[in-house]
Coordinates of C-alpha atoms in Angstrom, one line a residue:
M1 CA 15.9 -7.8 6.5
R2 CA 13.2 -9.9 4.6
A3 CA 13.8 -9.1 0.9
A4 CA 10.1 -8.1 -1.0
P5 CA 10.1 -8.3 -4.4
G6 CA 7.5 -6.9 -6.3
R7 CA 4.6 -8.6 -8.2
P8 CA 5.9 -10.1 -12.0
G9 CA 4.3 -8.3 -14.5
A10 CA 5.0 -8.5 -18.6
P11 CA 6.5 -12.1 -19.6
G12 CA 10.0 -10.2 -20.1
V13 CA 9.6 -8.3 -16.1
R14 CA 8.5 -11.8 -14.5
A15 CA 11.7 -13.3 -16.8
L16 CA 14.0 -10.7 -15.2
A17 CA 12.3 -10.8 -11.7
A18 CA 12.9 -14.5 -11.6
T19 CA 16.5 -14.6 -12.7
V20 CA 17.1 -12.0 -9.8
V21 CA 14.8 -13.2 -7.5
A22 CA 15.5 -16.9 -7.8
A23 CA 18.9 -16.1 -6.1
L24 CA 17.1 -14.5 -2.7
W25 CA 15.1 -17.2 -2.7
I26 CA 13.7 -17.4 1.4
A27 CA 13.7 -20.8 2.5
A28 CA 16.0 -21.3 5.7
A29 CA 18.8 -19.2 5.0
A30 CA 17.8 -15.7 5.1
A31 CA 19.6 -14.2 8.2
P32 CA 17.8 -11.1 9.2
A33 CA 19.3 -7.9 10.0
V34 CA 19.7 -7.4 14.0
A35 CA 20.4 -4.4 15.8
A36 CA 22.7 -3.2 18.5
D37 CA 20.5 -4.2 20.7
G38 CA 20.2 -7.8 19.7
T39 CA 16.8 -7.5 18.2
S40 CA 16.2 -7.8 14.5
A41 CA 16.2 -4.2 13.2
E42 CA 12.6 -2.7 11.8
V43 CA 11.4 -4.0 8.3
V44 CA 9.3 -2.6 6.5
S45 CA 6.3 -5.8 4.1
R46 CA 5.2 -4.3 0.8
G47 CA 5.0 -0.8 1.9
V48 CA 3.5 -1.7 5.6
T49 CA 6.3 -0.8 8.6
I50 CA 6.0 -3.7 11.1
P51 CA 6.1 -1.9 14.8
S52 CA 9.2 -2.7 16.4
F53 CA 7.9 -4.6 19.1
Y54 CA 7.1 -8.0 16.8
N55 CA 11.3 -7.7 16.8
P56 CA 12.2 -11.1 19.2
P57 CA 15.0 -10.3 21.5
T58 CA 17.9 -12.9 21.4
E59 CA 17.3 -14.6 24.5
L60 CA 13.7 -16.0 25.1
P61 CA 12.3 -17.0 29.0
E62 CA 12.9 -21.0 29.6
R63 CA 9.0 -21.9 30.3
N64 CA 6.4 -21.9 27.4
G65 CA 3.5 -19.4 27.6
A66 CA 6.0 -16.9 29.3
L67 CA 4.9 -13.4 28.9
I68 CA 8.0 -12.0 27.2
R69 CA 6.3 -8.2 26.2
T70 CA 3.3 -6.4 26.6
E71 CA 1.6 -3.0 24.8
H72 CA -1.7 -1.3 24.5
L73 CA -3.1 -2.6 21.3
P74 CA -5.9 -0.3 20.2
L75 CA -8.4 -2.1 18.2
A76 CA -9.7 -0.5 15.2
L77 CA -13.3 -1.1 16.2
S78 CA -14.0 0.2 19.0
L79 CA -16.6 2.2 21.4
P80 CA -16.8 3.9 24.4
G81 CA -18.6 2.1 27.6
S82 CA -19.1 2.8 31.5
H83 CA -17.2 0.3 32.5
G84 CA -14.5 0.6 29.5
P85 CA -14.1 -0.1 25.9
L86 CA -15.9 -2.2 24.0
P87 CA -15.9 -4.3 23.4
G88 CA -13.2 -4.9 25.3
T89 CA -9.1 -3.4 26.4
A90 CA -6.5 -5.5 24.5
T91 CA -3.1 -5.9 24.7
R92 CA -0.2 -7.1 22.0
L93 CA 1.7 -10.0 23.4
M94 CA 4.8 -11.1 22.5
Y95 CA 5.0 -15.0 24.5
K96 CA 8.0 -17.9 24.0
S97 CA 6.7 -21.1 22.5
T98 CA 8.7 -24.2 20.9
D99 CA 8.5 -25.0 17.4
T100 CA 8.7 -28.2 15.7
T101 CA 12.6 -28.7 16.2
G102 CA 13.0 -28.5 19.8
A103 CA 13.7 -24.8 19.3
P104 CA 12.6 -22.0 21.7
V105 CA 10.5 -18.8 19.6
A106 CA 9.2 -15.7 20.3
V107 CA 5.3 -15.9 19.0
T108 CA 2.8 -12.8 19.1
G109 CA -0.4 -12.4 19.3
A110 CA -3.6 -9.9 21.3
Y111 CA -5.3 -10.8 24.3
I112 CA -8.7 -8.8 25.1
E113 CA -10.6 -8.4 28.7
P114 CA -13.7 -8.1 26.9
S115 CA -16.9 -5.0 28.6
A116 CA -19.6 -7.5 28.3
A117 CA -20.2 -9.8 31.3
W118 CA -20.0 -13.5 30.9
R119 CA -23.5 -15.1 30.6
G120 CA -22.5 -18.4 30.7
G121 CA -21.9 -20.6 34.4
G122 CA -19.0 -20.5 36.2
P123 CA -16.1 -18.4 35.9
R124 CA -15.2 -16.3 32.6
P125 CA -13.8 -18.2 30.3
L126 CA -10.7 -17.8 27.7
V127 CA -11.2 -18.6 24.0
A128 CA -7.8 -19.1 22.3
V129 CA -8.4 -17.9 18.4
A130 CA -6.7 -19.3 15.1
S131 CA -7.1 -17.4 12.5
G132 CA -7.6 -18.9 9.0
T133 CA -5.3 -18.1 6.0
M134 CA -4.1 -14.3 6.5
G135 CA -1.0 -15.3 4.3
Q136 CA 3.0 -15.3 4.6
G137 CA 3.4 -11.1 4.9
D138 CA 4.5 -9.8 8.2
Q139 CA 1.8 -7.4 7.8
C140 CA -0.6 -9.9 7.8
A141 CA 0.0 -11.0 11.4
P142 CA -3.7 -11.6 12.9
S143 CA -3.1 -8.9 15.8
L144 CA -2.2 -6.4 13.0
A145 CA -6.0 -7.1 11.3
L146 CA -7.7 -6.0 15.1
E147 CA -5.4 -3.0 14.8
H148 CA -5.9 -2.2 11.5
P149 CA -8.9 -4.5 9.8
L150 CA -8.5 -3.6 6.0
T151 CA -4.9 -2.5 4.8
V152 CA -4.8 -1.6 1.0
S153 CA -2.3 0.3 -0.8
L154 CA -0.3 -0.4 -3.7
E155 CA 1.4 -3.2 -2.3
T156 CA -0.8 -4.7 -0.6
L157 CA -4.3 -6.3 0.9
S158 CA -5.3 -8.0 3.7
V159 CA -8.6 -7.9 5.3
G160 CA -8.7 -9.1 8.9
Y161 CA -12.3 -10.8 8.4
E162 CA -11.5 -13.2 11.8
D163 CA -12.4 -10.0 13.6
I164 CA -16.1 -11.1 12.9
A165 CA -15.7 -13.7 15.2
V166 CA -13.4 -12.3 17.6
Y167 CA -16.1 -9.8 18.5
R168 CA -18.7 -12.2 18.5
L169 CA -17.2 -14.0 21.0
L170 CA -15.9 -11.2 23.1
A171 CA -19.7 -10.3 22.5
S172 CA -20.6 -13.3 24.8
G173 CA -18.2 -12.5 28.0
A174 CA -15.5 -15.0 26.6
A175 CA -12.2 -13.4 27.0
V176 CA -10.1 -14.0 23.5
V177 CA -6.8 -14.6 22.9
V178 CA -5.3 -14.1 19.3
T179 CA -2.0 -16.3 18.3
D180 CA 0.6 -14.6 15.4
Y181 CA 1.3 -18.7 14.7
V182 CA 5.2 -18.6 14.3
G183 CA 6.7 -16.5 12.3
F184 CA 4.0 -14.2 11.6
G185 CA 4.9 -10.3 11.9
A186 CA 8.3 -12.0 13.6
T187 CA 11.5 -11.0 11.4
D188 CA 13.7 -13.5 12.5
R189 CA 11.8 -16.1 10.2
L190 CA 9.4 -17.0 7.6
H191 CA 5.5 -18.0 9.0
T192 CA 5.7 -21.8 9.4
Y193 CA 2.1 -21.9 7.3
V194 CA 0.0 -25.1 8.5
N195 CA 2.7 -26.8 10.4
R196 CA 0.5 -28.5 12.9
V197 CA 3.2 -28.7 15.6
D198 CA 4.0 -24.8 15.5
E199 CA 0.8 -23.9 14.8
A200 CA -0.6 -26.1 18.0
H201 CA 2.1 -25.0 20.4
A202 CA 1.2 -21.6 19.1
L203 CA -2.2 -22.0 20.7
L204 CA -1.8 -23.4 23.6
D205 CA 1.4 -20.9 24.9
A206 CA -1.2 -18.1 24.0
A207 CA -3.5 -19.6 26.0
R208 CA -0.8 -20.1 28.3
A209 CA 0.0 -16.2 28.4
A210 CA -3.3 -14.6 28.9
R211 CA -3.2 -15.3 32.3
S212 CA -0.2 -13.4 33.0
V213 CA -1.3 -10.1 31.3
T214 CA -2.3 -7.4 33.5
G215 CA -6.1 -6.8 34.0
A216 CA -7.0 -10.3 32.6
S217 CA -9.9 -11.6 34.3
V218 CA -8.8 -15.2 33.5
D219 CA -5.9 -17.6 35.1
A220 CA -4.8 -21.0 35.4
S221 CA -8.7 -22.9 36.5
S222 CA -10.5 -20.9 33.7
R223 CA -12.1 -23.1 31.5
V224 CA -10.6 -22.8 27.8
G225 CA -11.7 -23.3 23.9
F226 CA -10.1 -23.5 20.9
Y227 CA -11.8 -22.0 17.5
G228 CA -10.6 -21.8 14.3
Y229 CA -11.5 -22.5 10.5
S230 CA -9.3 -23.6 8.1
Q231 CA -5.7 -22.9 8.9
G232 CA -6.8 -22.5 12.2
G233 CA -9.3 -25.2 12.0
G234 CA -5.5 -27.3 11.5
A235 CA -4.3 -25.7 14.6
T236 CA -7.2 -26.2 16.7
G237 CA -7.6 -30.1 15.6
A238 CA -3.7 -30.1 16.6
A239 CA -3.9 -28.3 19.2
A240 CA -6.6 -30.7 20.7
E241 CA -4.4 -33.5 20.1
L242 CA -1.3 -32.0 21.5
Q243 CA -3.0 -30.6 24.5
P244 CA -2.7 -33.7 26.6
S245 CA 1.3 -33.6 26.4
Y246 CA 2.7 -30.2 25.5
A247 CA 0.2 -28.3 27.9
P248 CA -1.8 -30.3 30.3
D249 CA -2.2 -26.8 32.6
V250 CA -4.6 -25.5 30.3
N251 CA -8.3 -26.2 30.9
L252 CA -9.8 -27.1 28.0
V253 CA -13.2 -27.9 27.5
G254 CA -13.9 -27.8 24.1
S255 CA -12.7 -27.1 20.3
Y256 CA -14.8 -26.0 16.8
V257 CA -12.4 -27.8 14.0
G258 CA -13.4 -25.7 10.9
A259 CA -12.7 -27.3 7.4
P260 CA -9.2 -28.5 8.4
P261 CA -6.7 -29.4 5.9
A262 CA -5.9 -32.6 8.1
D263 CA -4.4 -34.1 5.2
L264 CA -1.8 -31.4 3.4
T265 CA -0.9 -34.1 0.5
A266 CA -5.0 -33.9 -0.3
V267 CA -5.4 -30.0 0.3
M268 CA -2.5 -29.2 -2.1
K269 CA -3.5 -31.1 -5.0
G270 CA -7.3 -29.2 -4.3
I271 CA -5.5 -25.8 -3.9
D272 CA -3.7 -26.0 -6.9
G273 CA -5.0 -24.5 -9.8
S274 CA -7.6 -22.7 -7.4
A275 CA -8.2 -18.8 -6.8
L276 CA -6.1 -19.8 -3.6
A277 CA -3.1 -21.4 -5.1
G278 CA -0.7 -18.6 -3.7
A279 CA -1.2 -21.3 -1.1
L280 CA 0.9 -23.5 -2.5
G281 CA 4.0 -21.1 -2.2
W282 CA 3.1 -20.2 1.4
S283 CA 3.2 -24.4 2.2
I284 CA 6.7 -25.0 0.7
N285 CA 8.1 -22.0 1.9
G286 CA 6.8 -23.1 5.6
F287 CA 8.2 -26.3 4.8
V288 CA 11.7 -25.4 4.0
Q289 CA 11.9 -23.2 6.9
T290 CA 10.9 -26.2 9.9
D291 CA 13.1 -28.0 7.3
P292 CA 16.1 -27.1 5.3
S293 CA 17.0 -30.0 4.4
L294 CA 14.0 -30.3 1.5
K295 CA 15.3 -27.2 -0.1
P296 CA 17.9 -28.8 -2.4
I297 CA 14.5 -31.2 -3.7
L298 CA 12.9 -28.5 -4.1
D299 CA 15.4 -26.2 -6.0
A300 CA 16.0 -28.9 -8.4
N301 CA 12.3 -29.2 -9.4
I302 CA 11.9 -25.7 -9.0
N303 CA 12.3 -23.5 -12.2
A304 CA 13.4 -19.5 -11.5
R305 CA 9.7 -18.7 -12.7
G306 CA 8.5 -20.8 -9.5
K307 CA 11.4 -19.5 -7.0
A308 CA 10.8 -16.3 -7.7
A309 CA 6.9 -16.9 -7.1
L310 CA 7.3 -18.4 -3.5
A311 CA 9.5 -15.1 -3.3
D312 CA 7.1 -13.3 -3.8
L313 CA 4.5 -14.6 -2.0
S314 CA 6.5 -15.0 0.7
T315 CA 5.6 -11.6 1.5
M316 CA 2.4 -11.0 0.3
C317 CA -1.0 -11.2 2.4
I318 CA -4.2 -13.6 1.0
G319 CA -5.6 -10.8 -0.8
D320 CA -2.1 -10.0 -3.3
A321 CA -2.1 -13.7 -3.4
L322 CA -5.8 -13.7 -4.9
L323 CA -4.9 -10.7 -7.0
G324 CA -1.7 -12.1 -7.9
Y325 CA -1.4 -15.7 -8.7
G326 CA -5.2 -17.0 -8.3
F327 CA -5.7 -19.8 -9.9
T328 CA -1.9 -20.6 -11.4
K329 CA -0.9 -24.4 -11.7
S330 CA 1.9 -25.2 -10.2
T331 CA 3.0 -27.1 -13.8
K332 CA 4.6 -23.5 -14.2
W333 CA 6.6 -23.7 -11.5
T334 CA 8.3 -26.8 -12.6
N335 CA 11.3 -27.8 -14.6
D336 CA 10.0 -30.7 -16.3
G337 CA 6.1 -29.7 -16.3
S338 CA 5.3 -31.8 -13.3
S339 CA 2.7 -30.5 -10.9
L340 CA 3.7 -30.4 -7.1
A341 CA 1.7 -33.1 -6.5
D342 CA 3.5 -35.1 -8.7
I343 CA 6.8 -34.2 -7.6
I344 CA 5.9 -35.1 -3.6
A345 CA 4.4 -38.5 -5.1
R346 CA 7.9 -39.2 -6.2
E347 CA 10.3 -37.8 -3.4
P348 CA 10.4 -40.0 -0.6
K349 CA 11.6 -37.9 1.6
L350 CA 8.5 -34.8 0.9
Q351 CA 6.1 -37.6 1.4
T352 CA 7.2 -38.2 5.1
F353 CA 7.4 -34.6 6.1
L354 CA 3.5 -33.8 4.6
D355 CA 2.9 -37.2 6.5
G356 CA 4.6 -36.0 9.7
Q357 CA 2.1 -33.1 9.0
R358 CA -1.2 -35.7 9.3
I359 CA -3.8 -34.6 11.8
G360 CA -6.0 -37.5 13.2
R361 CA -3.1 -39.8 14.2
L362 CA -3.8 -38.5 18.4
K363 CA -7.5 -38.7 20.2
P364 CA -8.2 -34.7 21.7
T365 CA -9.2 -36.0 25.4
T366 CA -12.1 -33.1 25.2
P367 CA -14.9 -32.9 22.7
V368 CA -15.0 -31.1 19.6
R369 CA -16.8 -30.1 17.2
L370 CA -15.9 -30.4 13.2
A371 CA -17.6 -29.2 10.7
T372 CA -17.1 -28.7 7.2
G373 CA -18.5 -27.8 3.7
T374 CA -19.9 -30.9 1.6
Q375 CA -18.9 -28.9 -1.7
D376 CA -15.6 -27.8 -0.5
D377 CA -13.0 -27.9 -2.9
I378 CA -10.3 -25.8 -1.7
V379 CA -9.5 -27.5 1.7
G380 CA -11.3 -30.5 0.5
H381 CA -14.3 -32.0 2.3
A382 CA -13.5 -35.8 1.8
Q383 CA -10.4 -35.4 3.9
A384 CA -11.9 -33.1 6.7
R385 CA -15.0 -35.4 7.0
Q386 CA -12.2 -38.2 7.3
L387 CA -10.3 -36.9 10.3
A388 CA -13.7 -36.8 12.4
V389 CA -13.8 -40.6 11.1
D390 CA -10.1 -40.5 12.9
W391 CA -11.2 -39.5 16.0
C392 CA -14.2 -41.3 16.5
K393 CA -12.4 -44.6 15.6
K394 CA -10.4 -43.3 18.6
G395 CA -13.3 -43.2 20.6
A396 CA -13.2 -39.5 20.5
N397 CA -16.0 -37.2 21.6
V398 CA -17.1 -36.1 18.5
T399 CA -19.8 -33.4 17.0
Y400 CA -19.9 -33.7 13.3
K401 CA -21.1 -31.4 11.2
P402 CA -21.8 -31.4 7.6
V403 CA -22.3 -27.7 6.4
V404 CA -25.1 -28.4 2.9
L405 CA -24.8 -25.9 0.7
P406 CA -25.5 -25.7 -3.1
N407 CA -22.3 -25.6 -5.6
L408 CA -21.6 -21.6 -5.3
G409 CA -18.5 -22.1 -7.7
D410 CA -15.6 -24.1 -8.8
K411 CA -12.4 -23.3 -7.7
I412 CA -13.1 -19.9 -6.7
V413 CA -13.4 -20.0 -2.8
T414 CA -17.0 -19.4 -2.3
N415 CA -17.6 -22.9 -1.4
H416 CA -14.7 -22.8 1.2
L417 CA -15.9 -19.3 2.5
V418 CA -18.9 -19.2 2.7
P419 CA -19.7 -22.3 5.2
L420 CA -17.4 -20.4 7.4
L421 CA -20.1 -17.6 7.5
T422 CA -23.2 -19.7 7.7
D423 CA -22.1 -22.2 10.4
Q424 CA -20.2 -19.5 12.9
G425 CA -23.0 -18.8 14.8
D426 CA -23.7 -22.3 16.1
A427 CA -20.1 -23.0 16.4
I428 CA -20.0 -19.7 19.1
S429 CA -23.3 -21.9 21.0
W430 CA -21.6 -25.0 21.1
L431 CA -18.2 -23.3 22.1
T432 CA -19.7 -21.3 24.4
D433 CA -21.9 -24.3 25.7
R434 CA -18.7 -26.1 26.7
L435 CA -17.3 -23.3 28.3
S436 CA -20.3 -23.1 30.7
G437 CA -19.5 -26.3 32.0
K438 CA -22.6 -27.9 29.7
A439 CA -22.0 -31.4 28.4
V440 CA -22.2 -32.8 25.0
A441 CA -22.3 -36.4 23.5
S442 CA -20.6 -38.0 20.2
N443 CA -22.6 -38.1 17.6
C444 CA -20.1 -40.1 15.8
W445 CA -22.5 -43.0 15.6
T446 CA -24.5 -41.0 13.4
M447 CA -22.0 -40.2 11.0
P448 CA -23.3 -41.0 7.4
V449 CA -21.2 -43.9 6.0
Q450 CA -20.3 -42.0 2.8
P451 CA -19.0 -38.1 2.8

């Protein structure tokens, strides 16, 4: 069972917590408790009991996208309708995917069959939604947020902000499948935050799994679109790149790639010391979960306070991290006062790992719409725009949209969050046009030379 240390408080308490928790630093070595039936035992994460549905079995099917189990998912925001509940009927999913190492993994999520008729051209399409940053604790899983949009307690704060986009897509008549990514909700491992291959595979296999849900009106011929912003934008960008090789059977017609963290080395510098500094911990935890050989390097550089923070963050949602670790500088977490960026710069193995997470080295074969706020100082505008440039150079069909807004506050997340809301309508309209079979021309030729 995953440990859930409390948030450090006064300096003396923090020091004691650091000493105790450092020994429990999750990394990749944490072994889950196992029940007699071979599934992981029930977990309580920061006072929230994770339904036993999320416990993965010890044996998984061979086929990627194969359903492992399903159950009804009660949507928190639902109204009775003459043709069923509005906006639709939801099903909780567990399906098989493959992680970065090539190992099989169980992933959870949700499929929603909409009540609204599809108003576009052709049969009902499917949108696979990749959520933005929710945290790393199991209680933060996006599928749980559909059931509990706001979770508030003395121990955790989780907000299902992606529910807005999900409901807008359902209103268009498109079916929606949401992935929890690798490790979210599941008790056998940590969520591998911003791991491009894990996220891409989880999203592509969610689209496959949706076709097998009882009562689903989508099938293998249905047009598929991807929708994602921030962490989700990285996932949709990576999935668009990998779809031709990993899931050619998914009839992908377009991807919305909002504020993607395409270059993690640059993004980690932007996050350091910001309101979203806790994401540094989720990144490091995810890196070590993927590649345990990185742990000795980090152990040698991160101090007891840093290790305690990493363990603490591994159980947190985004609300917890904003309150508990907002504006923290990584220099406080290291033995010699170096920043994490400095450590990465001097450790070739870390550089190689992060370089392997770079999005933009492959060409999407279907249209992509990449939007980024020109003032974004969390998931930096320059590196996101560079992804559009990289794809354009490869001849991809790219619609690039710089979201021009005034500076809404340095490093307090507003410059990153507001473009999600102001551009959402246009993003969904662009995506529904692709799902209707409408063609789109690239605007790479209009892209300004400078960011």
